[in-house]
JSON list of C-alpha atoms and ligand atoms in Angstrom, two decimals:
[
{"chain": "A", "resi": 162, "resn": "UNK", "atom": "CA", "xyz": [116.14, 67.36, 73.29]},
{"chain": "A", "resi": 163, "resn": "UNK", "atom": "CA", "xyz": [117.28, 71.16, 73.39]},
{"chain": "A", "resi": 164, "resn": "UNK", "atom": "CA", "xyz": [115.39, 71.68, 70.40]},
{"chain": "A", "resi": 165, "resn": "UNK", "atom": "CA", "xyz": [112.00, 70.13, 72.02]},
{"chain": "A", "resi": 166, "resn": "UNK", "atom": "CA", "xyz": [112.34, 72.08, 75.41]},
{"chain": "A", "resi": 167, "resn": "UNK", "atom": "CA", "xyz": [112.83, 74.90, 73.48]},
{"chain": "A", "resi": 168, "resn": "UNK", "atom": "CA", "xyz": [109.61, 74.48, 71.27]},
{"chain": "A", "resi": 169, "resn": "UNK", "atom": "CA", "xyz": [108.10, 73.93, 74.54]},
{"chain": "A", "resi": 170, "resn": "UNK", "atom": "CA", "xyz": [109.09, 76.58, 75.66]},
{"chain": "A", "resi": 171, "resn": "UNK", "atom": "CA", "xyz": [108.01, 79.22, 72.79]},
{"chain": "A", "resi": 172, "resn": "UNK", "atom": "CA", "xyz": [104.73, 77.32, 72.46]},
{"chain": "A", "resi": 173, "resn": "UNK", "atom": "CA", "xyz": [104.28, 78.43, 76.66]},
{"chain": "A", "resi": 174, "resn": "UNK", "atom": "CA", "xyz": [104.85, 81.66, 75.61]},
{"chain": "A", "resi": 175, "resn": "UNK", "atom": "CA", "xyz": [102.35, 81.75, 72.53]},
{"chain": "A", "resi": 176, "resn": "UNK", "atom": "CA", "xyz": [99.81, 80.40, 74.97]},
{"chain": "A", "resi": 177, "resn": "UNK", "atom": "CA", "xyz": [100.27, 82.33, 77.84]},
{"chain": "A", "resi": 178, "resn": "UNK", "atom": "CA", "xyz": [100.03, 85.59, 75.73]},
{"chain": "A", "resi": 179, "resn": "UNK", "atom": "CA", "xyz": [96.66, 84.10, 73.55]},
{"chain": "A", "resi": 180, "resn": "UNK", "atom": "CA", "xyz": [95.02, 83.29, 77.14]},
{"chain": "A", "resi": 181, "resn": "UNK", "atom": "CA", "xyz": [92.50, 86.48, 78.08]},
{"chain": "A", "resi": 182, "resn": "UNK", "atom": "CA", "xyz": [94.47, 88.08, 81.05]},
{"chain": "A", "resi": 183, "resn": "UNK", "atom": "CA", "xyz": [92.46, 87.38, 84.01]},
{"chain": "A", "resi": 184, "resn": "UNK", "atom": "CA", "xyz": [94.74, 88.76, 86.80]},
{"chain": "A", "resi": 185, "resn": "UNK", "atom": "CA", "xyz": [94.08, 92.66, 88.17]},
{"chain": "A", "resi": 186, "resn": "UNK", "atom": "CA", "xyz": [95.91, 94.93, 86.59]},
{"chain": "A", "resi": 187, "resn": "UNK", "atom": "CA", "xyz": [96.80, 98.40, 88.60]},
{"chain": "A", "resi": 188, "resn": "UNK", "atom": "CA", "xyz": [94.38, 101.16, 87.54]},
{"chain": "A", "resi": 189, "resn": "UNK", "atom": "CA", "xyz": [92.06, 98.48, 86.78]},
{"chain": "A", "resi": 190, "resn": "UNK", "atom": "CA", "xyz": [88.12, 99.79, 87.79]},
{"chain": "A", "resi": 191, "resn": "UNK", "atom": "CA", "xyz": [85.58, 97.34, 88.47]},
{"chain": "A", "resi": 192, "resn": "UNK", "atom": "CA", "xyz": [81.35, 98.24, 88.90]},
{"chain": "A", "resi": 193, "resn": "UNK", "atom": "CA", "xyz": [79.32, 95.57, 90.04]},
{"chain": "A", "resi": 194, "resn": "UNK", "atom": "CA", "xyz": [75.29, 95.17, 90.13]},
{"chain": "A", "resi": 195, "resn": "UNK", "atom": "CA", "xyz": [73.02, 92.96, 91.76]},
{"chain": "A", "resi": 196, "resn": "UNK", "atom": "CA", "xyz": [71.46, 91.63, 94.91]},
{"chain": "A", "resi": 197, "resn": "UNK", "atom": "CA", "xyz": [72.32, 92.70, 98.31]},
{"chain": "A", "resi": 198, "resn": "UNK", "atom": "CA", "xyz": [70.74, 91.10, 101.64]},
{"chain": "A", "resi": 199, "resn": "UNK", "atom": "CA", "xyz": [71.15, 92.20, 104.94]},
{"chain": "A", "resi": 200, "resn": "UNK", "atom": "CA", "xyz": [70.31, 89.98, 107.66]},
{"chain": "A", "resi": 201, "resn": "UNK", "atom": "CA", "xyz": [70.65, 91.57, 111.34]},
{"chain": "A", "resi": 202, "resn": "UNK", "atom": "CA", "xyz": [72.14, 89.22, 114.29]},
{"chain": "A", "resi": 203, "resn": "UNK", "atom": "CA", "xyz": [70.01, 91.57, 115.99]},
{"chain": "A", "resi": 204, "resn": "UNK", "atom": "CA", "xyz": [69.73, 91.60, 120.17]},
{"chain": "A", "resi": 205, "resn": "UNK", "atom": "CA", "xyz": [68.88, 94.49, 122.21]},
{"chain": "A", "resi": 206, "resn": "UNK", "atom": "CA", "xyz": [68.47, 95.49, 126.04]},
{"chain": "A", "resi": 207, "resn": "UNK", "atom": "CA", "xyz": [64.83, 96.04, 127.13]},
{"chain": "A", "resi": 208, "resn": "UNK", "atom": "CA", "xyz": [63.08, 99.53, 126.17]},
{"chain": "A", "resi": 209, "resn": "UNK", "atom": "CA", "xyz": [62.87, 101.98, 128.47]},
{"chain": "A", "resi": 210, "resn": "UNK", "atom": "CA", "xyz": [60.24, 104.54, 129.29]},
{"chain": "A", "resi": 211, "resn": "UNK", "atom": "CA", "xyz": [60.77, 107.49, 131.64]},
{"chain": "A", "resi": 212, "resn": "UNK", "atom": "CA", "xyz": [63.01, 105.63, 133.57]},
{"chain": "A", "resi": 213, "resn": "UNK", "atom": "CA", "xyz": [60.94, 102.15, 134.12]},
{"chain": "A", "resi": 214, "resn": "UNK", "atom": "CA", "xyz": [61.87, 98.78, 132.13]},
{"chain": "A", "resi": 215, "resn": "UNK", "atom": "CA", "xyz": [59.47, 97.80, 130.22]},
{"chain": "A", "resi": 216, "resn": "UNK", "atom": "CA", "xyz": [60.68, 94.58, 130.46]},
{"chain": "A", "resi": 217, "resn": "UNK", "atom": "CA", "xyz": [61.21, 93.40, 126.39]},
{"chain": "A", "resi": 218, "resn": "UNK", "atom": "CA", "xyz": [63.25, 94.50, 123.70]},
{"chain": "A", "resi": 219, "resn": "UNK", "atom": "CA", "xyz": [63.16, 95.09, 120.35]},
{"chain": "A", "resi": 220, "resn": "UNK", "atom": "CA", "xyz": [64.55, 93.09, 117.33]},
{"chain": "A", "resi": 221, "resn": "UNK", "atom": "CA", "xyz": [64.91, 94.02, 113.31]},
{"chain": "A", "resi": 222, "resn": "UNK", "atom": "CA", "xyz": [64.54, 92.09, 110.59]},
{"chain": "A", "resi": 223, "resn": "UNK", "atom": "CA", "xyz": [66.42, 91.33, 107.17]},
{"chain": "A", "resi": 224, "resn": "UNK", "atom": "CA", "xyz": [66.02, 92.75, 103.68]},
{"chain": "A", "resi": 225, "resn": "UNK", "atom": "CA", "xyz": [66.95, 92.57, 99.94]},
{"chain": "A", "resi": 226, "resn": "UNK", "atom": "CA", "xyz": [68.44, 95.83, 97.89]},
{"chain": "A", "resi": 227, "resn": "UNK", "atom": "CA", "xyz": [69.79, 97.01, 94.81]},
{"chain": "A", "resi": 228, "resn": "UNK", "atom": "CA", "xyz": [73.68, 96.52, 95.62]},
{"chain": "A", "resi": 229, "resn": "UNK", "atom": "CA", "xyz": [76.02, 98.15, 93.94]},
{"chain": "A", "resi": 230, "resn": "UNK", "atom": "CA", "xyz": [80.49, 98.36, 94.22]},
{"chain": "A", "resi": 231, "resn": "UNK", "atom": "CA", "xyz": [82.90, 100.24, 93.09]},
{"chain": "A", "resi": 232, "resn": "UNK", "atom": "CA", "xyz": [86.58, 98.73, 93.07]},
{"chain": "A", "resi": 233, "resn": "UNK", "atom": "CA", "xyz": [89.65, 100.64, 92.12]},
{"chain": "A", "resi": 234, "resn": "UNK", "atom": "CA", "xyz": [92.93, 98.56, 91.81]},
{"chain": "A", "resi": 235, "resn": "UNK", "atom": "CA", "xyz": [96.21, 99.96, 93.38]},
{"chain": "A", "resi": 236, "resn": "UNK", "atom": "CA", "xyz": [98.02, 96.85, 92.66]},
{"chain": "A", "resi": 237, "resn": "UNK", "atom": "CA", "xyz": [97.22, 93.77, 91.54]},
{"chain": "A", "resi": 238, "resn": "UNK", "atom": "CA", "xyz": [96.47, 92.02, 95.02]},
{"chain": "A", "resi": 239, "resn": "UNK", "atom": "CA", "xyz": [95.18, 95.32, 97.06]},
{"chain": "A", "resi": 240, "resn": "UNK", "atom": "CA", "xyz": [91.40, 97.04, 96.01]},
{"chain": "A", "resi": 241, "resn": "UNK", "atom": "CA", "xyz": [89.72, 99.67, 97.76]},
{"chain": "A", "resi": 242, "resn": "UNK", "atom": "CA", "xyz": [86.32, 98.94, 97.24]},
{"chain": "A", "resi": 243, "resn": "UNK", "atom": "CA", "xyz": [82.96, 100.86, 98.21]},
{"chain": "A", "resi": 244, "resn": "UNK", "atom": "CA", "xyz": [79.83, 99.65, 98.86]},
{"chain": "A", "resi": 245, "resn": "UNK", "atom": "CA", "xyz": [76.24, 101.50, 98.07]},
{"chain": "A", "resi": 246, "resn": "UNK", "atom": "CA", "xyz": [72.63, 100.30, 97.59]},
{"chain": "A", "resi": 247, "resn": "UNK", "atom": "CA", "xyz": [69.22, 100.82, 97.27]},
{"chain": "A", "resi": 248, "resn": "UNK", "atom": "CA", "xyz": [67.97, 102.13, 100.85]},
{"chain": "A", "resi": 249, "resn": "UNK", "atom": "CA", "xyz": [67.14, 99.30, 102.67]},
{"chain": "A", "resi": 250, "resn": "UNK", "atom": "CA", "xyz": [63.88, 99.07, 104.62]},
{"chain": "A", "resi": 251, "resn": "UNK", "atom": "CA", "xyz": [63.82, 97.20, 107.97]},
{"chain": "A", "resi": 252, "resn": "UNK", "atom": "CA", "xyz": [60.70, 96.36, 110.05]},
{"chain": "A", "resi": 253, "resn": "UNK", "atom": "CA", "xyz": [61.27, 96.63, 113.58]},
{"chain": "A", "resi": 254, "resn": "UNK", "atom": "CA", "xyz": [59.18, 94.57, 116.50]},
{"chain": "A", "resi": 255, "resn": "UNK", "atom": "CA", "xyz": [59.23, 94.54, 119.88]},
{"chain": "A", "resi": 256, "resn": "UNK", "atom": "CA", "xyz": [59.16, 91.20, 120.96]},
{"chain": "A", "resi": 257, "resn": "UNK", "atom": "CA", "xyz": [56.96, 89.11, 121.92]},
{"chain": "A", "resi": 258, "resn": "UNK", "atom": "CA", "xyz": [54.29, 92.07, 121.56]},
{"chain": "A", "resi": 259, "resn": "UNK", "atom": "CA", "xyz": [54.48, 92.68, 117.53]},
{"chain": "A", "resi": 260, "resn": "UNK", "atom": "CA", "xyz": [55.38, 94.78, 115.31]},
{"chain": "A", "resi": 261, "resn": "UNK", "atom": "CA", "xyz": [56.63, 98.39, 116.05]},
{"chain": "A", "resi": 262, "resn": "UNK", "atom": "CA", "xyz": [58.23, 100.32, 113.41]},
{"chain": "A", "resi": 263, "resn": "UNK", "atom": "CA", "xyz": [59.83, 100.53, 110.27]},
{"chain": "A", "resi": 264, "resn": "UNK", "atom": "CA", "xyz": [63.35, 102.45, 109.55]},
{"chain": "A", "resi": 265, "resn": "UNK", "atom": "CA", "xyz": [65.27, 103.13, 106.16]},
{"chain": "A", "resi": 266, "resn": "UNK", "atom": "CA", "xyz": [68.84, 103.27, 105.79]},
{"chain": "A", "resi": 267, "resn": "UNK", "atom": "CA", "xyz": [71.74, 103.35, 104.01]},
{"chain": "A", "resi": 268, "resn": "UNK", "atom": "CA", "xyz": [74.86, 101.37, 105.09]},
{"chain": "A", "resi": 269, "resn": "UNK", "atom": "CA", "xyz": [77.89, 103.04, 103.05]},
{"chain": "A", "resi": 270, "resn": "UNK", "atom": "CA", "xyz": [81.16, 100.80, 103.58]},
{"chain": "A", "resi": 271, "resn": "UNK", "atom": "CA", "xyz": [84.76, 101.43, 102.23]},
{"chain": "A", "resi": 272, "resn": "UNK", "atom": "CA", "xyz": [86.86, 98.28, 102.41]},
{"chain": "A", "resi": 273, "resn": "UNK", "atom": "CA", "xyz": [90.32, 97.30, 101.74]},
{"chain": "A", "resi": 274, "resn": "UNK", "atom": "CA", "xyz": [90.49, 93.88, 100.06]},
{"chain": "A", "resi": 275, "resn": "UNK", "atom": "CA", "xyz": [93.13, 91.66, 99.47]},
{"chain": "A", "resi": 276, "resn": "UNK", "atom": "CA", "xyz": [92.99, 89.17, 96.79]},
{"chain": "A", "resi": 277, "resn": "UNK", "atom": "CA", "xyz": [95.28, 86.18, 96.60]},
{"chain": "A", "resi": 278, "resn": "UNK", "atom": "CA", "xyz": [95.50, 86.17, 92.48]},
{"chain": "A", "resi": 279, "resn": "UNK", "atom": "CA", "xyz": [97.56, 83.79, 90.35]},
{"chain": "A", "resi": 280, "resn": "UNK", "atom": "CA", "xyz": [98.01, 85.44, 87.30]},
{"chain": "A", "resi": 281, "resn": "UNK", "atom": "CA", "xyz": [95.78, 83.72, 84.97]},
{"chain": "A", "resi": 282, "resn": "UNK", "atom": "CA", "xyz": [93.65, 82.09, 87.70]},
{"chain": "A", "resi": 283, "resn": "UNK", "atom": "CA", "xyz": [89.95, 82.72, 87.09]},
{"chain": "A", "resi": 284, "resn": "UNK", "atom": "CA", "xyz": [89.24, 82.29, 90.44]},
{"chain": "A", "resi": 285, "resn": "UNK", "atom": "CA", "xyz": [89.74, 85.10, 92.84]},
{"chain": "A", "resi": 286, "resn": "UNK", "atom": "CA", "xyz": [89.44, 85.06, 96.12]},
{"chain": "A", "resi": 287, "resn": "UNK", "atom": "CA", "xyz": [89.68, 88.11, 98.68]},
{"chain": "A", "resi": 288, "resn": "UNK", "atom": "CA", "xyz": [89.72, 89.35, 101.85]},
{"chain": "A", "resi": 289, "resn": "UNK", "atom": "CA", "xyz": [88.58, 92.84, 103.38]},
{"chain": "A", "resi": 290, "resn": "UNK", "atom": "CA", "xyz": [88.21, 94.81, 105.81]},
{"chain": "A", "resi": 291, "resn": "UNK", "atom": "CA", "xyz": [86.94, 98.62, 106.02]},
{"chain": "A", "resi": 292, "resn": "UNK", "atom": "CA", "xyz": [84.85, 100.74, 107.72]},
{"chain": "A", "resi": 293, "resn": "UNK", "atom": "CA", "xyz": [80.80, 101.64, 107.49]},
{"chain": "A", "resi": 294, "resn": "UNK", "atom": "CA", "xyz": [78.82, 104.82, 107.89]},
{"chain": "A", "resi": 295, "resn": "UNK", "atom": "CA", "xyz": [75.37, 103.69, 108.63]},
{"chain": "A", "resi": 296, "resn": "UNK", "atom": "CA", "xyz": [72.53, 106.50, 108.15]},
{"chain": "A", "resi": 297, "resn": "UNK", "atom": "CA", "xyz": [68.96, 105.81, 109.46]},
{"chain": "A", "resi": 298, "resn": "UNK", "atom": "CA", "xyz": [65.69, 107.98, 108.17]},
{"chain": "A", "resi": 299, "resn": "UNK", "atom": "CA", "xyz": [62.42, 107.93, 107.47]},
{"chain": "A", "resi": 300, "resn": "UNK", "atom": "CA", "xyz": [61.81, 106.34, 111.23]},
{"chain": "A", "resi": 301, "resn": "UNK", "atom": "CA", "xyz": [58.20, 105.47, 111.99]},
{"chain": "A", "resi": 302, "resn": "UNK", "atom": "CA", "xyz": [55.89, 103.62, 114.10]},
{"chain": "A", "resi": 303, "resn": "UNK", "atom": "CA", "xyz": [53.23, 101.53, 112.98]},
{"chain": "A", "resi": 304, "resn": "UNK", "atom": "CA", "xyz": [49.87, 103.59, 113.02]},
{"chain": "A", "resi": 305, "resn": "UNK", "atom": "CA", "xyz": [48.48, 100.64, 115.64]},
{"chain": "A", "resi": 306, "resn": "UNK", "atom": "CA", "xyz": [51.30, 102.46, 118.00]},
{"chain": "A", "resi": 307, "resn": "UNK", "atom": "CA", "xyz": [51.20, 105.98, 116.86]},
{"chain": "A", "resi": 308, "resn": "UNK", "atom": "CA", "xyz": [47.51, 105.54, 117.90]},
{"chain": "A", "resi": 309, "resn": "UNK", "atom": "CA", "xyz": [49.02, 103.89, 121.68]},
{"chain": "A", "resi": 310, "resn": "UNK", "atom": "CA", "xyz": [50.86, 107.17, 122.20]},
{"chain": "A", "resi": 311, "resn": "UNK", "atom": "CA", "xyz": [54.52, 106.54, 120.45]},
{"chain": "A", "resi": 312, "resn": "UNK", "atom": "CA", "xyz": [55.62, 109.07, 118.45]},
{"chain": "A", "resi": 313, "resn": "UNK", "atom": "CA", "xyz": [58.98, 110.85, 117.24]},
{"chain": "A", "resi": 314, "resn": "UNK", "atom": "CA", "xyz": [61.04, 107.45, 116.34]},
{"chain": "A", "resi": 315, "resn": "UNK", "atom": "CA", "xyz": [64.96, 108.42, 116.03]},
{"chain": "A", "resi": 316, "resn": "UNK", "atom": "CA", "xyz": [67.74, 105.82, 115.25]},
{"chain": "A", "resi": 317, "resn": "UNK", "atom": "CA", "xyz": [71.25, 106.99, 116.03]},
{"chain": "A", "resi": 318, "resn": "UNK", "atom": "CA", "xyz": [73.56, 106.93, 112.91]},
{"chain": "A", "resi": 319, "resn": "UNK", "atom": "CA", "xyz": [76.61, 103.97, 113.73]},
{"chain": "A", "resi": 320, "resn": "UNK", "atom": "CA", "xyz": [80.15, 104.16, 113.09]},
{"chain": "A", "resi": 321, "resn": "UNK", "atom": "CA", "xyz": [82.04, 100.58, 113.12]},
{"chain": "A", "resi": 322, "resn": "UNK", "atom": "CA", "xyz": [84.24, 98.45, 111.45]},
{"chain": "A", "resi": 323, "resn": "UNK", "atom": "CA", "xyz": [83.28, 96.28, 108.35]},
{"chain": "A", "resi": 324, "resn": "UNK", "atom": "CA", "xyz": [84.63, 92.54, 107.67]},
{"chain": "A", "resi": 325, "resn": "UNK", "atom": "CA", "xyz": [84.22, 90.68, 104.68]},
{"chain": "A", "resi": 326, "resn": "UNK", "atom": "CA", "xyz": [85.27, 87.34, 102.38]},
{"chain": "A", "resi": 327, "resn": "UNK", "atom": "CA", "xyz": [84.53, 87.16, 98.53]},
{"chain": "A", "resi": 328, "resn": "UNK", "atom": "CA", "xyz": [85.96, 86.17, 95.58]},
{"chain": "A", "resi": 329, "resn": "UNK", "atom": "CA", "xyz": [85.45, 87.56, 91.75]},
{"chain": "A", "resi": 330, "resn": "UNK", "atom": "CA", "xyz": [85.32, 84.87, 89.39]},
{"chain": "A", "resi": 331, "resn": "UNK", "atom": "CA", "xyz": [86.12, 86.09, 85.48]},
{"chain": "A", "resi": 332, "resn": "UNK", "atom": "CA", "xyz": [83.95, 85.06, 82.59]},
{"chain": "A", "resi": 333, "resn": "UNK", "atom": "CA", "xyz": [85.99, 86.43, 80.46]},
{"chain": "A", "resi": 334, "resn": "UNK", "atom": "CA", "xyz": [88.67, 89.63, 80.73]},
{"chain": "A", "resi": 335, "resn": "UNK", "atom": "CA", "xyz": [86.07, 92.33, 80.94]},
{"chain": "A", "resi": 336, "resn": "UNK", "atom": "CA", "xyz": [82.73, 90.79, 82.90]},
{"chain": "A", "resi": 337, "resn": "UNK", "atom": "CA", "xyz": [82.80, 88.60, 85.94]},
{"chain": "A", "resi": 338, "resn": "UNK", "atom": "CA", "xyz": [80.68, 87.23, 88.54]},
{"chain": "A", "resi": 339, "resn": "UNK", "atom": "CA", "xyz": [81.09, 88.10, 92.35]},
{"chain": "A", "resi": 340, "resn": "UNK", "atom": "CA", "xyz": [80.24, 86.68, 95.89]},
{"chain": "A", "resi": 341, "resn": "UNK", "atom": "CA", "xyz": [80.52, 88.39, 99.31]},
{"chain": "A", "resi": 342, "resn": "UNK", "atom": "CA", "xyz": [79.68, 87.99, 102.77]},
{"chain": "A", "resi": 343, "resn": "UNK", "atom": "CA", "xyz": [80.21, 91.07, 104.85]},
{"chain": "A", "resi": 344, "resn": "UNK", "atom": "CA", "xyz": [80.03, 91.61, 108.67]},
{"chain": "A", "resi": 345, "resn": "UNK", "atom": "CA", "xyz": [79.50, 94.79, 109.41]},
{"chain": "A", "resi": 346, "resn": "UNK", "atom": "CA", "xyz": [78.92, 96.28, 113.41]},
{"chain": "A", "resi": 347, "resn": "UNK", "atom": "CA", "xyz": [76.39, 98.48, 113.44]},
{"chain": "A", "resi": 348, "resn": "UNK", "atom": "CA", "xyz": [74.73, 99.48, 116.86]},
{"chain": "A", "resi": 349, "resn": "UNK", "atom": "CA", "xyz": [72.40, 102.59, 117.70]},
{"chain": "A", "resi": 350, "resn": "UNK", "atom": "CA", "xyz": [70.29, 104.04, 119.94]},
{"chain": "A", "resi": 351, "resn": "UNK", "atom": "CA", "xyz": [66.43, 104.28, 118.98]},
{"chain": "A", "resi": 352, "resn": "UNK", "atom": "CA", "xyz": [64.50, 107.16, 120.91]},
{"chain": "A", "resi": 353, "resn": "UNK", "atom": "CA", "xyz": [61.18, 107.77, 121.23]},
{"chain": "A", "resi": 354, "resn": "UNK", "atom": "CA", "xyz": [58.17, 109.55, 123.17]},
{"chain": "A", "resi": 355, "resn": "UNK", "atom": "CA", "xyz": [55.19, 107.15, 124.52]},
{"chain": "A", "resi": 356, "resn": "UNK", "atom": "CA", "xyz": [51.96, 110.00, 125.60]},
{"chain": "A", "resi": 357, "resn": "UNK", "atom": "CA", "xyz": [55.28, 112.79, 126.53]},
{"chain": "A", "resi": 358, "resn": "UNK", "atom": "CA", "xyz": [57.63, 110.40, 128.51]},
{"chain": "A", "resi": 359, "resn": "UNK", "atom": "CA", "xyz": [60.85, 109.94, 126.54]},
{"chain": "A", "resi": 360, "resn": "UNK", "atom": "CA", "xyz": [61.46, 106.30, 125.79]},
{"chain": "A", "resi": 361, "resn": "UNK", "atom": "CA", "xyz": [64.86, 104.53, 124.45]},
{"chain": "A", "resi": 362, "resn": "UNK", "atom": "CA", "xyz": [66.46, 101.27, 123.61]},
{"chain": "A", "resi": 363, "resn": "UNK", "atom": "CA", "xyz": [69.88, 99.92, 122.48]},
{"chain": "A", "resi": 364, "resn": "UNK", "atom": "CA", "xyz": [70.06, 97.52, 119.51]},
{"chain": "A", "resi": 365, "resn": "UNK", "atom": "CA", "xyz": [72.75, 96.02, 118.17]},
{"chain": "A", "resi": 366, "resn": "UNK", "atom": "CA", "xyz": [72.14, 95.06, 114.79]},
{"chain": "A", "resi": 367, "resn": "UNK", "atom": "CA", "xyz": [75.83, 93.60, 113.18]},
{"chain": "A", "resi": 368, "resn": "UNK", "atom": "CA", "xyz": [74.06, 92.28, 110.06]},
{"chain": "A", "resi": 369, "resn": "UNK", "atom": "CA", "xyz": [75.58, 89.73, 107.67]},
{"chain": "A", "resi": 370, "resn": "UNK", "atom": "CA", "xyz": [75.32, 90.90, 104.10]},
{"chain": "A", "resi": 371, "resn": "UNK", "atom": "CA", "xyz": [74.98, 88.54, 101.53]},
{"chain": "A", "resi": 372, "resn": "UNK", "atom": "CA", "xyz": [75.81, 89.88, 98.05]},
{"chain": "A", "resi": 373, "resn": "UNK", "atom": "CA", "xyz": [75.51, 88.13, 94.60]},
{"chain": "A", "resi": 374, "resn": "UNK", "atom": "CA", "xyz": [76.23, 90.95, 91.55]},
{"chain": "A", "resi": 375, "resn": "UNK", "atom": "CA", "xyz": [77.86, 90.57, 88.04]},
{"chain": "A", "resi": 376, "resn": "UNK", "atom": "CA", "xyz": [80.66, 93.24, 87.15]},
{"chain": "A", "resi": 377, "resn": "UNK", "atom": "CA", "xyz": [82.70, 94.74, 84.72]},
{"chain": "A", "resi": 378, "resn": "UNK", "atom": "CA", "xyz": [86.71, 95.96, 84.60]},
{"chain": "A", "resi": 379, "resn": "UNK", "atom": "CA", "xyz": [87.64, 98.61, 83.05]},
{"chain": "B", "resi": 570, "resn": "NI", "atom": "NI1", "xyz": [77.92, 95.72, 117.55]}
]
């Protein structure tokens, strides 16, 4: 009976060290590529124009981009990640009127996460939270309303905190297949001029990005 627990045993061993190490090692990098979609839970209080309230407000909508991470491992549970894209390119509207604008931006985020990994589990689930930087440009109003008068479109840049919930799941020890959704609060103010009075609205945007990207440790 020794002798069989024993085999047991040494045969555990043999296993556990022929079985591709799936857990995070510190030091361990990680890039991942692919799909990034932003989808605003967009609401905003009504424009205003030289004082007077115009009586509707404005909303955004979502978009696709190039996502890509960067993940650097200071132990095996705790990542600092950072998130970069493509710009993404929202249309603005003002509702129930019709479209409005279009704005560009760029939604860096540097997260925290903390994953819940077994040691050989392929599996891993995480948790984050960080902060975002979010940079607007190349503002503009359709030409419909640059010919009604609006001109010199201006979204504040927005400071806020960043949530998410993922999980990398490992194909193997090097590549591995990832899945996030991120909250992210990101609120500005958009300013304008309508025929020389100066016009401005707040929108809260606090998006839900969806990303789907394949990556590699190193
Ligand atoms: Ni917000």
């Amino acid at each position: 009976m020794k002798k069989l627990i024993l085999s047991v045993a040494i045969a555990g061993t043999l296993l556990s060290t022929i079985s591709p190490a799936f857990a995070y090692e510190q030091g361990d990098w990680v890039v991942r590529v692919g799909m990034t979609n932003i989808a605003p839970d967009d609401s905003s209080n009504n424009v205003n124009v030289a004082g007077a309230d115009l009586g509707v407000g404005v909303n955004v909508d979502s978009n696709t981009q190039l996502g890509l991470n960067f993940v650097y491992f200071y132990s095996p549970q705790l990542a600092i990640e950072v998130l970069a894209a493509t710009p993404f390119s929202h249309d603005i509207g003002l509702d129930t009127v019709g479209p409005l604008g279009n704005t560009k931006h760029l939604p860096p985020t540097v997260s925290a996460n903390y994953y819940f990994s077994e040691p050989s589990a392929k599996f891993q689930p995480y948790v984050g939270a960080g902060i975002n930087y979010t940079i607007f440009f190349d503002e503009k109003f359709t030409s419909a309303n640059t010919d009604a008068g609006f001109s010199n479109l201006d979204l504040d840049s927005s400071f806020g905190l960043a949530a998410q919930v993922g999980f990398d799941y490992m194909l193997d020890d090097k590549w591995l297949i990832n899945g996030s959704v991120r909250w992210i609060d990101i609120d500005t103010e958009a300013s304008f001029d309508l025929n020389g009075a100066a016009g401005s609205v707040d929108v809260s945007i606090d998006p839900l990005i969806y990303s789907i990207t394949a990556g590699y440790r190193f």
